[in-house]
Amino acid sequence: MFSSSSSPPWLRTVSLGVGAILASVFAFILFSALAALLRGVEWEFFGAVWSPREEKFGLLPMIYGSLILSFSALALGWVLSLGCCCTLRGLGPRWLAKILLTSLRFMTAIPTVVYGFAAVFLLVPVIRSAFGGSGFSWLAAAVMLALQGVPAMTLTMDGALQSIEEQTSLTAAALGLTPVQHLTWVVLPASKKWLLSSALLGYGRALGDTLLPIMLAGNAPQFAASPLESLRTLTAHIGLTLSTGAGGGERSSLLLAGGLLLVNSMIVSLTARALAGRGPAA
Amino acid sequence: MRKREMSLLLLSRLSALLVLGVLGGLLAFLISRGGPVLGKELFFGDTPPLEALLGLRPVWNGLWPAVAGTLFLLLLTMAFAVLPGIGCGVYLSCFASPREKYWLSLAVDLLAGIPSIVMGLFGFLLIIFLRRTLLPRGSTGMLLAAFCLALLVLPSLIVATRSSLEALPDSLLLAAEALGFSRGQTLRHVLLPAAGQGILGGVMLALGRAAEDTAVIMLTGAVASAGLPGGLTSKFEALPFAIYYTAAQYADRAELDRGYGAALVLLCLSGGLLFLSWRLQRNLERRWKGVR
Amino acid sequence: MVKKLLSAVILLTLFGFSASASPLDPFRGMKGSLDIAGGTAHIPVMKQAAQNIMTFNPDIRITVAGGGSGVGVQQVGEGIAHIGNTGRPLKPEEMEKYGLVTHPFAIDGVAVAVHPSNPVKALTSAQVADIYSGKITDWSEVGGTPGAINVFGREDGSGTRDNFTEKVLGKQTIASSVNVVSSNGAMKTALSRDVRGIGYVGIGYLDDSVAGVTLDGVEPTQENAAKGTYSVVRYLYMNTKGQPEGLTAAFIDYIYSPEGQKIIEEDGYIPLPRK
């Protein structure tokens, strides 16, 4: 609108200040993580065993836990979101779409900790009695993470699909396509990029979430092989381990965990930007 | 009908019903367990409400300290975040040169993606660092938690301000220029008032996020038992932390019931904030874009 | 008659006040805040003491946080808390690094615990060690109803865990599949909800929702812990950076006072006299 020289000076100062603070957050965490990595060469941070008693501080189980948990939650959540989105975009009756939209909007307001709280008393006992195990498991955390991710993913998809639908609706109607055909054969294939970027959004949020894994996943530092086993994510590891003595391998490991999470979120954000930069805007 | 259409139809119906069903079940469960305990007792325990509200008598066995802690925390977070958030949004949409725009919006995007536990970790590292250098007496507490929460919600404030301003029609700007307004005047008297509702909506959204976040305050000063918030640098109780804590360890039935009550209260708080935000932003769109 | 009764009541109240208020007297006129963090076995005692003190004098703020013994050492050492609680003795390097002074105030045993409906009421240390190291995975192997054992442990840095590991597991390594909970309270909650669970808690946390298991023929009670027949025993400590002063000192005095000792007993621990 205006040029930067016409800006009130304080506004410019504030904005650049914000930029500087943001940059320093990144620098601070990345620097700490790097320092921890250099200090802890003998602690084998990328080893497979976490056992502080034997001076083994392997983060691999947590990295594995974070990845499989977020991918499984994403897979489940993304499919659900796609379904919900199709309902919103005309595959379901109007009244259902209306209720669903309101519900999804409401769901974005549900605090994560409330999801976790309800799941501890509803979902965990169900899993325990139905499948055995303690119930605190990969499965419990994945289901709740998926559910938590649905509203944001659906609403993103819906926005994109809506604009593509508007762009193509005349042509589709002229071709005699029913709304279902239009959605299935025209809109969805055309919005691949947006479906992908909503998945990216979901992945970033699932990987970064702390409360659901720490409350539901059981937190055992192992390579869970079945969905009923307990696992520990990097985020939960930070929450659990911040407690231990300063300077030791535990502290360094959690600094490194923070750095890994940050790098991951940066990659996600940059990829999302690159995706959004190309092609027609939604 | 082809196979693909059928399966899509099936999927859509199935997931809509599943999501609605689970949501309904979850709400019914929370309301049925938390509803009956809602009341004076839930907030104030056996302390007379008036004396508790005035802080004359401490509250045991009630949510009031946690509620007060959360409200105080929100206030402080906004004190940190509102000016930089809105200022930065205005700058981005109205004044920034293309290069500044690129870098600043990149920073905002990156910040928006940071997991909140990492922000909490940042706060914790920051206070340790400050103790070794400038503030040997510094400690985790309300101020630090609010600062980290402010960083966490800054992106949503900036984005909301920016998109509210960018949603305004060009005619508004042209009219102001034609009237001979200076840029500062245009901004202050035309653009900001016009986008005000949207910006306010952004503030509500940020409040909602700050109210529900647990991971940040877990690392920066929330504790299980503290009484009413005692000042800027003291540790505090907060609703989301109380819920987290209760889920893991309730001593008896009464404490568990309080947990359900707390979950319901927090849900209402963040639901209310989100609803307000949504209404405000919709009003803005209706007014300037003619979107119904 | 009425007058007599009234004066008796007044006398009684006065007397009652002066008698019960005496351990709290040092707090009169005090102001400020006291932050306590660390060991989770300590929390019930700390909370009750804090409640009594804050009710007596609302100008005082006492915050109680958990986190485990590791947090206790770290936070008091870094000066983030005034009192850091541990369920294990301080390590020499911790004392040296931070200049900590330690105040043991109670004895607590660590009990192996299961769900009350679990038929297994007794185990040997060797069996427990095998369960935690993953060699025994089914209840039928220790005489219970067949079903997988859900093993719960505490986080690294927990004093309860250190004590348990040292005295029961010995050299055995804990299997990585053990579920981790982060406080004594959370352990109790987890076990009370899981009929196939096993875990360990401070004896003070045992009640009708979790059952202590007889270990090597000795029942986990505070009496046996005090007598020394039950061997998995530790002291509970408060730690301060340097000698305590002001509010911190008053709080520690209060814990050692008869009223403090009563709180400790009510929470299921055995009070220790001041050294």
Tab-separated table of N, CA, C and O in Angstrom, chain A residues 2-4 7 11-12 14-15 18 21-22 26 28-29 32 79-80 83-84 86-87 91 103 105 107-114 117 121-122 147 181 184-185 188 208 210-211 214-215 235 242 254-255 261 265 269-270 273, chain B residues 4-5 8-9 11-13 15-16 18-20 22-23 29-30 84 87-88 90-91 94-95 100 102 105-106 109-111 113 115 117-118 121 124-125 151 183 212 214 219 240 243-244 247 256 259-260 263 270-271 274 278:
chain	number	residue	atom	x	y	z
A	2	PHE	N	1.642	1.427	1.088
A	2	PHE	CA	2.531	2.584	1.140
A	2	PHE	C	3.969	2.107	1.011
A	2	PHE	O	4.257	0.927	1.067
A	3	SER	N	4.896	3.069	0.910
A	3	SER	CA	6.291	2.655	0.900
A	3	SER	C	6.818	2.662	2.328
A	3	SER	O	6.250	3.285	3.209
A	4	SER	N	7.906	1.947	2.536
A	4	SER	CA	8.384	1.787	3.904
A	4	SER	C	8.900	3.107	4.483
A	4	SER	O	8.907	3.305	5.680
A	7	SER	N	6.418	4.983	6.684
A	7	SER	CA	5.929	4.356	7.904
A	7	SER	C	6.296	5.183	9.124
A	7	SER	O	7.368	5.786	9.165
A	11	LEU	N	6.605	2.123	14.273
A	11	LEU	CA	6.020	0.914	13.711
A	11	LEU	C	7.110	0.041	13.105
A	11	LEU	O	7.133	-1.176	13.269
A	12	ARG	N	8.010	0.720	12.429
A	12	ARG	CA	9.105	0.010	11.807
A	12	ARG	C	9.985	-0.643	12.874
A	12	ARG	O	10.363	-1.806	12.774
A	14	VAL	N	9.143	-1.510	15.906
A	14	VAL	CA	8.444	-2.641	16.512
A	14	VAL	C	8.562	-3.870	15.623
A	14	VAL	O	8.921	-4.961	16.078
A	15	SER	N	8.306	-3.681	14.320
A	15	SER	CA	8.314	-4.830	13.422
A	15	SER	C	9.690	-5.460	13.322
A	15	SER	O	9.835	-6.685	13.386
A	18	VAL	N	10.333	-7.321	16.446
A	18	VAL	CA	9.688	-8.637	16.442
A	18	VAL	C	10.524	-9.615	15.628
A	18	VAL	O	10.817	-10.727	16.076
A	21	ILE	N	13.579	-10.634	17.591
A	21	ILE	CA	13.299	-11.566	18.691
A	21	ILE	C	13.072	-12.966	18.140
A	21	ILE	O	13.597	-13.963	18.658
A	22	LEU	N	12.297	-13.034	17.046
A	22	LEU	CA	12.033	-14.341	16.444
A	22	LEU	C	13.341	-15.011	16.036
A	22	LEU	O	13.583	-16.180	16.327
A	26	PHE	N	15.249	-18.708	17.435
A	26	PHE	CA	15.831	-19.787	16.628
A	26	PHE	C	17.298	-19.976	16.949
A	26	PHE	O	17.767	-21.084	17.190
A	28	PHE	N	18.968	-19.181	19.550
A	28	PHE	CA	19.167	-19.675	20.908
A	28	PHE	C	19.017	-21.191	20.978
A	28	PHE	O	19.872	-21.900	21.501
A	29	ILE	N	17.920	-21.673	20.417
A	29	ILE	CA	17.649	-23.107	20.520
A	29	ILE	C	18.613	-23.910	19.662
A	29	ILE	O	19.183	-24.915	20.110
A	32	SER	N	22.025	-23.945	21.317
A	32	SER	CA	22.073	-24.843	22.475
A	32	SER	C	22.143	-26.292	22.031
A	32	SER	O	22.885	-27.102	22.602
A	79	VAL	N	-7.268	-39.059	6.132
A	79	VAL	CA	-8.369	-39.752	5.463
A	79	VAL	C	-9.705	-39.269	6.000
A	79	VAL	O	-10.638	-38.966	5.246
A	80	LEU	N	-9.778	-39.151	7.333
A	80	LEU	CA	-11.009	-38.630	7.943
A	80	LEU	C	-11.305	-37.220	7.428
A	80	LEU	O	-12.452	-36.896	7.109
A	83	GLY	N	-12.673	-37.226	3.951
A	83	GLY	CA	-14.084	-37.613	3.987
A	83	GLY	C	-14.957	-36.467	4.447
A	83	GLY	O	-15.971	-36.151	3.818
A	84	CYS	N	-14.552	-35.825	5.551
A	84	CYS	CA	-15.341	-34.716	6.082
A	84	CYS	C	-15.454	-33.602	5.049
A	84	CYS	O	-16.511	-33.007	4.855
A	86	CYS	N	-15.297	-33.822	1.806
A	86	CYS	CA	-16.226	-34.188	0.736
A	86	CYS	C	-17.669	-33.995	1.179
A	86	CYS	O	-18.514	-33.545	0.399
A	87	THR	N	-17.939	-34.338	2.445
A	87	THR	CA	-19.279	-34.108	2.968
A	87	THR	C	-19.616	-32.623	2.901
A	87	THR	O	-20.716	-32.239	2.482
A	91	LEU	N	-21.087	-33.854	-1.034
A	91	LEU	CA	-21.345	-35.294	-1.113
A	91	LEU	C	-22.364	-35.728	-0.074
A	91	LEU	O	-22.896	-36.821	-0.146
A	103	SER	N	-19.568	-28.090	13.900
A	103	SER	CA	-18.850	-28.930	14.850
A	103	SER	C	-17.347	-28.803	14.669
A	103	SER	O	-16.597	-28.717	15.641
A	105	ARG	N	-15.692	-26.302	13.431
A	105	ARG	CA	-15.247	-25.001	13.929
A	105	ARG	C	-15.145	-25.029	15.436
A	105	ARG	O	-14.206	-24.512	16.023
A	107	MET	N	-14.606	-27.643	17.221
A	107	MET	CA	-13.498	-28.518	17.628
A	107	MET	C	-12.162	-27.790	17.658
A	107	MET	O	-11.279	-28.153	18.438
A	108	THR	N	-12.004	-26.781	16.799
A	108	THR	CA	-10.729	-26.064	16.831
A	108	THR	C	-10.535	-25.373	18.180
A	108	THR	O	-9.427	-25.014	18.537
A	109	ALA	N	-11.628	-25.199	18.927
A	109	ALA	CA	-11.514	-24.522	20.215
A	109	ALA	C	-11.247	-25.483	21.364
A	109	ALA	O	-10.947	-25.062	22.466
A	110	ILE	N	-11.361	-26.785	21.124
A	110	ILE	CA	-11.177	-27.720	22.240
A	110	ILE	C	-9.698	-27.779	22.614
A	110	ILE	O	-8.859	-28.111	21.789
A	111	PRO	N	-9.378	-27.441	23.855
A	111	PRO	CA	-7.975	-27.483	24.276
A	111	PRO	C	-7.415	-28.908	24.207
A	111	PRO	O	-8.110	-29.863	24.517
A	112	THR	N	-6.154	-29.005	23.785
A	112	THR	CA	-5.510	-30.314	23.701
A	112	THR	C	-5.582	-31.075	25.013
A	112	THR	O	-5.814	-32.277	25.039
A	113	VAL	N	-5.387	-30.340	26.099
A	113	VAL	CA	-5.343	-31.008	27.388
A	113	VAL	C	-6.705	-31.608	27.741
A	113	VAL	O	-6.795	-32.623	28.422
A	114	VAL	N	-7.776	-31.009	27.203
A	114	VAL	CA	-9.106	-31.566	27.445
A	114	VAL	C	-9.283	-32.868	26.655
A	114	VAL	O	-9.809	-33.854	27.175
A	117	PHE	N	-7.362	-35.388	28.638
A	117	PHE	CA	-8.058	-35.738	29.880
A	117	PHE	C	-9.194	-36.717	29.609
A	117	PHE	O	-9.317	-37.753	30.255
A	121	PHE	N	-9.674	-41.209	30.507
A	121	PHE	CA	-10.764	-41.883	31.206
A	121	PHE	C	-11.737	-42.601	30.287
A	121	PHE	O	-12.515	-43.433	30.737
A	122	LEU	N	-11.718	-42.281	28.987
A	122	LEU	CA	-12.643	-42.939	28.061
A	122	LEU	C	-11.930	-43.973	27.191
A	122	LEU	O	-12.260	-45.156	27.191
A	147	LEU	N	-7.791	-37.222	15.664
A	147	LEU	CA	-9.031	-36.488	15.896
A	147	LEU	C	-8.743	-34.999	16.075
A	147	LEU	O	-9.422	-34.141	15.515
A	181	GLN	N	-19.802	-36.260	-9.476
A	181	GLN	CA	-18.816	-36.474	-10.539
A	181	GLN	C	-17.855	-35.311	-10.621
A	181	GLN	O	-16.648	-35.484	-10.774
A	184	THR	N	-15.415	-35.636	-7.739
A	184	THR	CA	-14.518	-36.780	-7.826
A	184	THR	C	-13.523	-36.653	-8.967
A	184	THR	O	-12.345	-36.964	-8.810
A	185	TRP	N	-14.004	-36.214	-10.122
A	185	TRP	CA	-13.151	-36.285	-11.316
A	185	TRP	C	-12.495	-34.965	-11.690
A	185	TRP	O	-11.560	-34.942	-12.473
A	188	LEU	N	-11.147	-32.760	-7.013
A	188	LEU	CA	-10.123	-33.433	-6.206
A	188	LEU	C	-8.791	-33.582	-6.942
A	188	LEU	O	-7.752	-33.240	-6.398
A	208	GLY	N	4.529	-31.918	16.695
A	208	GLY	CA	4.864	-30.930	17.707
A	208	GLY	C	4.044	-31.047	18.971
A	208	GLY	O	4.342	-30.402	19.961
A	210	THR	N	2.644	-32.102	22.472
A	210	THR	CA	3.276	-32.678	23.651
A	210	THR	C	2.288	-33.384	24.549
A	210	THR	O	2.535	-34.484	25.045
A	211	LEU	N	1.136	-32.744	24.748
A	211	LEU	CA	0.244	-33.192	25.797
A	211	LEU	C	-0.353	-34.558	25.530
A	211	LEU	O	-0.401	-35.406	26.409
A	214	ILE	N	2.304	-37.341	25.943
A	214	ILE	CA	2.783	-37.495	27.319
A	214	ILE	C	1.682	-38.080	28.200
A	214	ILE	O	1.947	-38.843	29.124
A	215	MET	N	0.428	-37.759	27.894
A	215	MET	CA	-0.659	-38.275	28.717
A	215	MET	C	-1.091	-39.676	28.298
A	215	MET	O	-1.593	-40.435	29.114
A	235	THR	N	8.841	-34.753	22.037
A	235	THR	CA	8.197	-33.705	22.820
A	235	THR	C	7.972	-34.174	24.260
A	235	THR	O	8.275	-33.459	25.212
A	242	LEU	N	13.185	-32.673	31.541
A	242	LEU	CA	13.678	-31.356	31.922
A	242	LEU	C	14.097	-31.372	33.379
A	242	LEU	O	14.928	-30.617	33.834
A	254	LEU	N	17.983	-33.400	25.937
A	254	LEU	CA	16.711	-32.710	25.673
A	254	LEU	C	16.929	-31.423	24.894
A	254	LEU	O	16.065	-31.014	24.125
A	255	LEU	N	18.111	-30.818	25.068
A	255	LEU	CA	18.423	-29.662	24.219
A	255	LEU	C	18.459	-30.091	22.761
A	255	LEU	O	17.941	-29.424	21.869
A	261	LEU	N	13.313	-30.926	16.953
A	261	LEU	CA	11.922	-30.524	16.726
A	261	LEU	C	11.863	-29.209	15.961
A	261	LEU	O	11.042	-29.040	15.063
A	265	SER	N	10.231	-28.494	12.340
A	265	SER	CA	9.144	-27.543	12.093
A	265	SER	C	9.558	-26.526	11.032
A	265	SER	O	8.723	-26.063	10.244
A	269	SER	N	7.529	-25.771	7.631
A	269	SER	CA	7.063	-24.436	7.256
A	269	SER	C	7.589	-24.022	5.888
A	269	SER	O	6.857	-23.457	5.075
A	270	LEU	N	8.878	-24.309	5.660
A	270	LEU	CA	9.464	-23.905	4.382
A	270	LEU	C	8.838	-24.659	3.220
A	270	LEU	O	8.551	-24.076	2.167
A	273	ARG	N	5.484	-23.215	2.535
A	273	ARG	CA	5.620	-21.951	1.811
A	273	ARG	C	5.905	-22.186	0.337
A	273	ARG	O	5.336	-21.544	-0.531
B	4	ARG	N	-15.024	-45.316	-7.872
B	4	ARG	CA	-14.340	-44.258	-7.142
B	4	ARG	C	-15.337	-43.297	-6.494
B	4	ARG	O	-15.157	-42.881	-5.353
B	5	GLU	N	-16.394	-43.003	-7.248
B	5	GLU	CA	-17.403	-42.118	-6.675
B	5	GLU	C	-18.067	-42.749	-5.475
B	5	GLU	O	-18.294	-42.108	-4.458
B	8	LEU	N	-15.778	-42.779	-2.463
B	8	LEU	CA	-15.644	-41.440	-1.909
B	8	LEU	C	-16.889	-41.072	-1.100
B	8	LEU	O	-16.800	-40.500	-0.013
B	9	LEU	N	-18.016	-41.446	-1.666
B	9	LEU	CA	-19.277	-41.163	-0.990
B	9	LEU	C	-19.316	-41.877	0.351
B	9	LEU	O	-19.666	-41.310	1.393
B	11	LEU	N	-16.779	-42.981	2.103
B	11	LEU	CA	-15.779	-42.386	3.002
B	11	LEU	C	-16.314	-41.108	3.628
B	11	LEU	O	-16.188	-40.883	4.826
B	12	SER	N	-16.950	-40.302	2.788
B	12	SER	CA	-17.388	-39.011	3.303
B	12	SER	C	-18.459	-39.199	4.369
B	12	SER	O	-18.417	-38.564	5.419
B	13	ARG	N	-19.411	-40.084	4.093
B	13	ARG	CA	-20.474	-40.308	5.071
B	13	ARG	C	-19.889	-40.874	6.357
B	13	ARG	O	-20.194	-40.439	7.460
B	15	SER	N	-16.770	-40.787	7.578
B	15	SER	CA	-15.926	-39.934	8.429
B	15	SER	C	-16.733	-38.831	9.070
B	15	SER	O	-16.464	-38.469	10.209
B	16	ALA	N	-17.744	-38.319	8.361
B	16	ALA	CA	-18.572	-37.286	8.978
B	16	ALA	C	-19.253	-37.850	10.220
B	16	ALA	O	-19.226	-37.246	11.297
B	18	LEU	N	-18.384	-40.478	11.968
B	18	LEU	CA	-17.398	-40.841	12.973
B	18	LEU	C	-16.966	-39.623	13.781
B	18	LEU	O	-16.979	-39.636	15.015
B	19	VAL	N	-16.603	-38.561	13.054
B	19	VAL	CA	-16.134	-37.360	13.757
B	19	VAL	C	-17.244	-36.795	14.636
B	19	VAL	O	-17.025	-36.473	15.805
B	20	LEU	N	-18.457	-36.716	14.069
B	20	LEU	CA	-19.571	-36.189	14.858
B	20	LEU	C	-19.853	-37.069	16.064
B	20	LEU	O	-20.084	-36.580	17.169
B	22	VAL	N	-17.808	-39.179	17.665
B	22	VAL	CA	-16.772	-39.085	18.693
B	22	VAL	C	-16.866	-37.765	19.440
B	22	VAL	O	-16.791	-37.714	20.668
B	23	LEU	N	-17.083	-36.687	18.686
B	23	LEU	CA	-17.207	-35.375	19.320
B	23	LEU	C	-18.390	-35.372	20.287
B	23	LEU	O	-18.276	-34.919	21.429
B	29	PHE	N	-19.732	-37.036	27.609
B	29	PHE	CA	-18.978	-37.555	28.735
B	29	PHE	C	-18.523	-36.426	29.669
B	29	PHE	O	-18.725	-36.465	30.883
B	30	LEU	N	-17.938	-35.385	29.066
B	30	LEU	CA	-17.435	-34.274	29.884
B	30	LEU	C	-18.570	-33.574	30.629
B	30	LEU	O	-18.444	-33.253	31.807
B	84	PRO	N	3.170	-5.359	19.657
B	84	PRO	CA	4.041	-5.860	18.590
B	84	PRO	C	3.268	-6.631	17.535
B	84	PRO	O	3.560	-6.505	16.337
B	87	GLY	N	1.190	-4.068	15.503
B	87	GLY	CA	2.139	-3.208	14.817
B	87	GLY	C	2.799	-3.916	13.658
B	87	GLY	O	2.889	-3.403	12.541
B	88	CYS	N	3.231	-5.123	13.912
B	88	CYS	CA	3.927	-5.886	12.889
B	88	CYS	C	2.983	-6.218	11.733
B	88	CYS	O	3.367	-6.152	10.561
B	90	VAL	N	0.334	-4.460	10.800
B	90	VAL	CA	0.103	-3.225	10.054
B	90	VAL	C	1.289	-2.941	9.141
B	90	VAL	O	1.143	-2.636	7.961
B	91	TYR	N	2.472	-3.090	9.717
B	91	TYR	CA	3.673	-2.804	8.943
B	91	TYR	C	3.770	-3.715	7.725
B	91	TYR	O	4.045	-3.273	6.611
B	94	CYS	N	0.967	-2.707	5.161
B	94	CYS	CA	0.919	-1.348	4.614
B	94	CYS	C	2.260	-0.751	4.207
B	94	CYS	O	2.324	0.073	3.313
B	95	PHE	N	3.322	-1.081	4.911
B	95	PHE	CA	4.540	-0.314	4.715
B	95	PHE	C	5.746	-1.092	4.214
B	95	PHE	O	6.646	-0.523	3.628
B	100	GLU	N	11.607	-6.704	2.900
B	100	GLU	CA	11.214	-6.822	4.309
B	100	GLU	C	10.024	-7.763	4.457
B	100	GLU	O	9.952	-8.572	5.354
B	102	TYR	N	9.175	-10.210	2.587
B	102	TYR	CA	9.583	-11.594	2.409
B	102	TYR	C	10.171	-12.149	3.696
B	102	TYR	O	9.769	-13.183	4.206
B	105	SER	N	7.667	-12.102	6.806
B	105	SER	CA	6.605	-13.104	6.766
B	105	SER	C	7.190	-14.502	6.845
B	105	SER	O	6.576	-15.417	7.386
B	106	LEU	N	8.425	-14.665	6.379
B	106	LEU	CA	9.099	-15.950	6.563
B	106	LEU	C	9.297	-16.226	8.044
B	106	LEU	O	8.978	-17.311	8.551
B	109	ASP	N	6.012	-17.148	9.600
B	109	ASP	CA	5.624	-18.519	9.243
B	109	ASP	C	6.398	-19.544	10.053
B	109	ASP	O	5.849	-20.520	10.551
B	110	LEU	N	7.709	-19.302	10.148
B	110	LEU	CA	8.537	-20.246	10.897
B	110	LEU	C	8.117	-20.282	12.358
B	110	LEU	O	8.014	-21.335	12.974
B	111	LEU	N	7.867	-19.103	12.911
B	111	LEU	CA	7.480	-19.031	14.314
B	111	LEU	C	6.163	-19.758	14.542
B	111	LEU	O	5.981	-20.448	15.542
B	113	GLY	N	5.135	-22.295	13.217
B	113	GLY	CA	5.278	-23.748	13.208
B	113	GLY	C	5.979	-24.316	14.424
B	113	GLY	O	6.012	-25.522	14.602
B	115	PRO	N	6.721	-25.942	17.732
B	115	PRO	CA	5.923	-26.661	18.732
B	115	PRO	C	5.978	-25.920	20.066
B	115	PRO	O	7.013	-25.347	20.403
B	117	ILE	N	6.132	-26.909	23.069
B	117	ILE	CA	7.097	-27.377	24.068
B	117	ILE	C	8.476	-26.778	23.798
B	117	ILE	O	9.231	-26.495	24.726
B	118	VAL	N	8.780	-26.553	22.525
B	118	VAL	CA	10.071	-25.952	22.197
B	118	VAL	C	10.107	-24.500	22.679
B	118	VAL	O	11.122	-24.010	23.170
B	121	LEU	N	10.783	-24.705	26.262
B	121	LEU	CA	12.202	-24.992	26.453
B	121	LEU	C	13.018	-23.716	26.286
B	121	LEU	O	13.945	-23.448	27.050
B	124	PHE	N	12.758	-21.705	29.385
B	124	PHE	CA	13.555	-22.286	30.458
B	124	PHE	C	15.035	-21.977	30.258
B	124	PHE	O	15.731	-21.576	31.192
B	125	LEU	N	15.510	-22.144	29.021
B	125	LEU	CA	16.914	-21.839	28.726
B	125	LEU	C	17.202	-20.353	28.942
B	125	LEU	O	18.248	-19.974	29.453
B	151	LEU	N	5.123	-14.951	22.563
B	151	LEU	CA	5.828	-15.360	21.346
B	151	LEU	C	5.020	-16.399	20.581
B	151	LEU	O	4.957	-16.393	19.359
B	183	ARG	N	-0.615	9.641	5.114
B	183	ARG	CA	-0.660	8.194	5.292
B	183	ARG	C	-0.986	7.788	6.726
B	183	ARG	O	-1.752	6.875	6.976
B	212	GLU	N	-5.330	-22.172	26.280
B	212	GLU	CA	-5.332	-23.629	26.287
B	212	GLU	C	-3.939	-24.227	26.361
B	212	GLU	O	-3.778	-25.396	26.655
B	214	THR	N	-0.586	-25.756	27.343
B	214	THR	CA	-0.104	-26.348	28.578
B	214	THR	C	1.402	-26.541	28.567
B	214	THR	O	2.066	-26.393	29.586
B	219	LEU	N	6.811	-25.742	31.558
B	219	LEU	CA	8.248	-25.579	31.707
B	219	LEU	C	8.639	-24.213	32.243
B	219	LEU	O	9.798	-23.954	32.504
B	240	PRO	N	-5.191	-25.176	32.508
B	240	PRO	CA	-4.766	-26.340	31.721
B	240	PRO	C	-3.773	-27.215	32.476
B	240	PRO	O	-3.831	-28.447	32.383
B	243	ILE	N	-5.599	-29.435	34.868
B	243	ILE	CA	-6.249	-30.574	34.213
B	243	ILE	C	-5.231	-31.678	33.941
B	243	ILE	O	-5.458	-32.852	34.230
B	244	TYR	N	-4.089	-31.271	33.405
B	244	TYR	CA	-3.025	-32.227	33.112
B	244	TYR	C	-2.611	-32.965	34.375
B	244	TYR	O	-2.478	-34.184	34.397
B	247	ALA	N	-5.314	-35.436	35.705
B	247	ALA	CA	-5.459	-36.664	34.918
B	247	ALA	C	-4.424	-37.690	35.350
B	247	ALA	O	-4.685	-38.878	35.396
B	256	LEU	N	-10.815	-35.730	41.391
B	256	LEU	CA	-11.105	-36.129	40.022
B	256	LEU	C	-12.282	-35.328	39.471
B	256	LEU	O	-12.240	-34.832	38.344
B	259	GLY	N	-11.272	-32.136	38.400
B	259	GLY	CA	-10.608	-32.206	37.107
B	259	GLY	C	-11.622	-32.101	35.968
B	259	GLY	O	-11.428	-31.354	35.011
B	260	TYR	N	-12.728	-32.853	36.083
B	260	TYR	CA	-13.776	-32.774	35.060
B	260	TYR	C	-14.330	-31.361	34.993
B	260	TYR	O	-14.546	-30.819	33.905
B	263	ALA	N	-11.925	-29.151	33.215
B	263	ALA	CA	-11.922	-29.389	31.774
B	263	ALA	C	-13.097	-28.666	31.115
B	263	ALA	O	-12.959	-28.045	30.061
B	270	SER	N	-12.289	-21.344	26.193
B	270	SER	CA	-11.670	-21.220	24.871
B	270	SER	C	-12.712	-21.295	23.772
B	270	SER	O	-12.566	-20.648	22.736
B	271	GLY	N	-13.795	-22.021	24.004
B	271	GLY	CA	-14.888	-22.027	23.037
B	271	GLY	C	-15.486	-20.637	22.893
B	271	GLY	O	-15.740	-20.162	21.783
B	274	LEU	N	-13.157	-18.327	20.983
B	274	LEU	CA	-13.114	-18.636	19.561
B	274	LEU	C	-14.383	-18.170	18.860
B	274	LEU	O	-14.341	-17.646	17.755
B	278	TRP	N	-14.628	-15.555	15.807
B	278	TRP	CA	-15.248	-15.935	14.542
B	278	TRP	C	-16.321	-14.932	14.146
B	278	TRP	O	-16.400	-14.476	13.001
